[in-house]
Short mmCIF file of C-alpha atoms in Angstrom, two decimals:
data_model
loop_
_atom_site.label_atom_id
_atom_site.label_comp_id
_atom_site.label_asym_id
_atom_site.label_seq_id
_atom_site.Cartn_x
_atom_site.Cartn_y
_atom_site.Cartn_z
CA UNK A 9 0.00 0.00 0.00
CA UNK A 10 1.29 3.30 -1.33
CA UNK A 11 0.29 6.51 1.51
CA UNK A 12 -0.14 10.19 1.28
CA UNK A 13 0.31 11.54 5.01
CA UNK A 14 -1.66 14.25 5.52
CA UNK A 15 0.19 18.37 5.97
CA UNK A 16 -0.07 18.25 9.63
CA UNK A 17 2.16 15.23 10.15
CA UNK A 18 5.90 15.63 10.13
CA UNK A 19 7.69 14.38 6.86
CA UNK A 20 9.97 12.46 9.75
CA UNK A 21 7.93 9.97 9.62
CA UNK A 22 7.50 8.94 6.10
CA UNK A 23 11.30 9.22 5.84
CA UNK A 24 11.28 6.74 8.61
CA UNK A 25 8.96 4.61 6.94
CA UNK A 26 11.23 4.75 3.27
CA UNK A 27 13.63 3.23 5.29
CA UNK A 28 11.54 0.31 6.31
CA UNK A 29 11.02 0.23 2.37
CA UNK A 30 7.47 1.58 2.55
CA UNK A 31 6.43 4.24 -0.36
CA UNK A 32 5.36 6.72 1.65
CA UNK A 33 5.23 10.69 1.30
CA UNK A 34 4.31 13.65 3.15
CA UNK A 35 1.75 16.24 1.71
CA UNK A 36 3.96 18.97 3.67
CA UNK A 37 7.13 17.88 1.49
CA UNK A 38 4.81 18.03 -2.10
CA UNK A 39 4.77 21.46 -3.73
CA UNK A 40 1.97 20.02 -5.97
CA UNK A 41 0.37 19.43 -2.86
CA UNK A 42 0.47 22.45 -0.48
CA UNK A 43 -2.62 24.28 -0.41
CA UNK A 44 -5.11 21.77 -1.69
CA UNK A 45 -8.50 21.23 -0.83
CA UNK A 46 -9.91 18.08 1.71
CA UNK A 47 -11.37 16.93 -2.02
CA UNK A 48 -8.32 18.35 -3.51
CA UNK A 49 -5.40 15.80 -1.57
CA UNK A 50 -8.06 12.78 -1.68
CA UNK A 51 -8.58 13.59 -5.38
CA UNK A 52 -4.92 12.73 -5.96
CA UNK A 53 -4.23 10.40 -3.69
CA UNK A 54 -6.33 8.71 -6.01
CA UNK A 55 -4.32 9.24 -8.86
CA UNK A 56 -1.37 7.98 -7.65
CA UNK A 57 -3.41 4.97 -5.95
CA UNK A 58 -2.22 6.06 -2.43
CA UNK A 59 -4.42 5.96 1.08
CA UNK A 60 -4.42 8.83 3.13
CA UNK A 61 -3.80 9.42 6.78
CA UNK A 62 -4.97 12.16 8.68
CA UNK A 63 -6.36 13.29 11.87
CA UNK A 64 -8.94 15.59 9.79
CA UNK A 65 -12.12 12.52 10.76
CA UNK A 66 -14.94 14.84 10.19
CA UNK A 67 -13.97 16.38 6.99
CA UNK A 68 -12.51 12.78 5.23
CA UNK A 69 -15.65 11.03 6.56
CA UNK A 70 -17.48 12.99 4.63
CA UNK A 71 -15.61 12.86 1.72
CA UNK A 72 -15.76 8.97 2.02
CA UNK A 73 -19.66 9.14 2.60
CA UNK A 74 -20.04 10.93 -0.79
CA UNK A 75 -17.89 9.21 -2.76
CA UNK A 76 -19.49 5.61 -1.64
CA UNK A 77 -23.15 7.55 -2.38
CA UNK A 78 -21.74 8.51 -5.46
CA UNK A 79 -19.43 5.25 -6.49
CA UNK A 80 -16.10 7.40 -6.61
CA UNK A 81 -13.93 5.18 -5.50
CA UNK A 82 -10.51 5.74 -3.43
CA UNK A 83 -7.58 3.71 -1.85
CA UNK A 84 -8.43 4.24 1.72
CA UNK A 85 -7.92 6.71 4.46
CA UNK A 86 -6.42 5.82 7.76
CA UNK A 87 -7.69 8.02 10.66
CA UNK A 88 -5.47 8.93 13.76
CA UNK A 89 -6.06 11.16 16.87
CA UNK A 90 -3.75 13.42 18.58
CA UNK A 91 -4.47 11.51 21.37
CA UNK A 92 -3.67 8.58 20.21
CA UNK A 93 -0.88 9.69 18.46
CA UNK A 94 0.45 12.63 20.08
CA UNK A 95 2.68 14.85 17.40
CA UNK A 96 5.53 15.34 19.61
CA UNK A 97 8.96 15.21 18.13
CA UNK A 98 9.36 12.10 20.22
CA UNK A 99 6.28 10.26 20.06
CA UNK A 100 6.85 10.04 16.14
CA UNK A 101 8.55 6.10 16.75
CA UNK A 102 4.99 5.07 18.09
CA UNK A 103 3.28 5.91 15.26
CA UNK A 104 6.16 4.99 12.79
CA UNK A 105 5.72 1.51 14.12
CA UNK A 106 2.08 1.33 14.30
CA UNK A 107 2.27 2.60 10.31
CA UNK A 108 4.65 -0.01 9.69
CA UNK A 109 3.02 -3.30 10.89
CA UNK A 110 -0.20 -1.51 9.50
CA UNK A 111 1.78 -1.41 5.96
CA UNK A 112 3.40 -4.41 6.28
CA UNK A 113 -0.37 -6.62 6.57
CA UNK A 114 -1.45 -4.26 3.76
CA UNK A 115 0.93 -4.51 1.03
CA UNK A 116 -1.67 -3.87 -2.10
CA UNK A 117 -2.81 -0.99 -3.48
CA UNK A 118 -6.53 -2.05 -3.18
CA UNK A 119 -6.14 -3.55 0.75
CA UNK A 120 -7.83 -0.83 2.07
CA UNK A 121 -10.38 0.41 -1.44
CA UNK A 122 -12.79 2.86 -0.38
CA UNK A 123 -12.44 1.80 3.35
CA UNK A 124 -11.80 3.59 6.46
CA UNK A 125 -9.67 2.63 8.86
CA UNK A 126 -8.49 3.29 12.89
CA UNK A 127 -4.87 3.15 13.24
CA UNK A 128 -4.22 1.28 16.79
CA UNK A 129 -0.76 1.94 18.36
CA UNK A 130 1.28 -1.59 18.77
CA UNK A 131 3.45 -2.41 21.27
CA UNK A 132 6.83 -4.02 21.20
CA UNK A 133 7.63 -6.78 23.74
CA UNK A 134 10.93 -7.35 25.18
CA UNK A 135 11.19 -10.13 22.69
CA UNK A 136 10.92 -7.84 19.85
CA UNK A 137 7.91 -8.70 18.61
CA UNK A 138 4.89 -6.11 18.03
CA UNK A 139 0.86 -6.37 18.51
CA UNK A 140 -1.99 -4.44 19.00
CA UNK A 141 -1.72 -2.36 22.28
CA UNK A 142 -4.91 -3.31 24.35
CA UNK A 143 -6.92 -0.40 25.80
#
């Protein structure tokens, strides 16, 4: 799965995720794609068959509710929360490696077609293995 991270993330962690060979960008990086419109960076993540993350819930799900009404199709957006996902500098590793096993069990560019999705935080054991952190 290609993804478009949406402006208000830091390009850190799509550099992050290159390095786990993921094909990942950051909209704040993308001349083409400063200033654009909700419809606008949906539109061509599209194009380039690439989900979208972002924390912006109320405007995406919207977007997603008309384009299933109106059978546009896209390649999935993947909700976070500040909360969740706090934006500090050094919280970034938490959700680089929640993006990461999410990518990994994802690899298409259809996995996620005109679906929404939570991103859950994972958490590594001692072992060095990741799951789901339970709330």
């Amino acid at each position: 799965m290609k993804l478009i991270l949406d402006e208000h993330f830091s390009p850190e962690i799509a550099r992050q995720l290159r390095r786990r060979r993921h094909d990942v960008i950051a909209a704040a990086t993308q001349t083409e794609l400063h200033g654009l419109s909700d419809a606008g960076l949906l539109a061509q993540a599209t194009l380039e068959h690439r989900a979208l993350m972002t924390e912006n819930v109320a405007d995406f799900a919207e977007l997603h509710r008309a384009a299933i009404i109106t059978g546009r199709r896209h390649y999935g957006l993947i909700f976070t929360s500040p909360r969740q996902f706090p934006r500090r500098t050094r919280a970034i590793g938490r959700l680089v490696r929640a993006l990461d096993a999410f990518l990994d069990a994802n690899r298409t560019d259809a996995a996620l077609e005109s679906q929404t999705w939570w991103l859950e935080p994972v958490i590594v054991t001692s072992r060095g293995r990741s799951h789901r952190e339970v709330r």
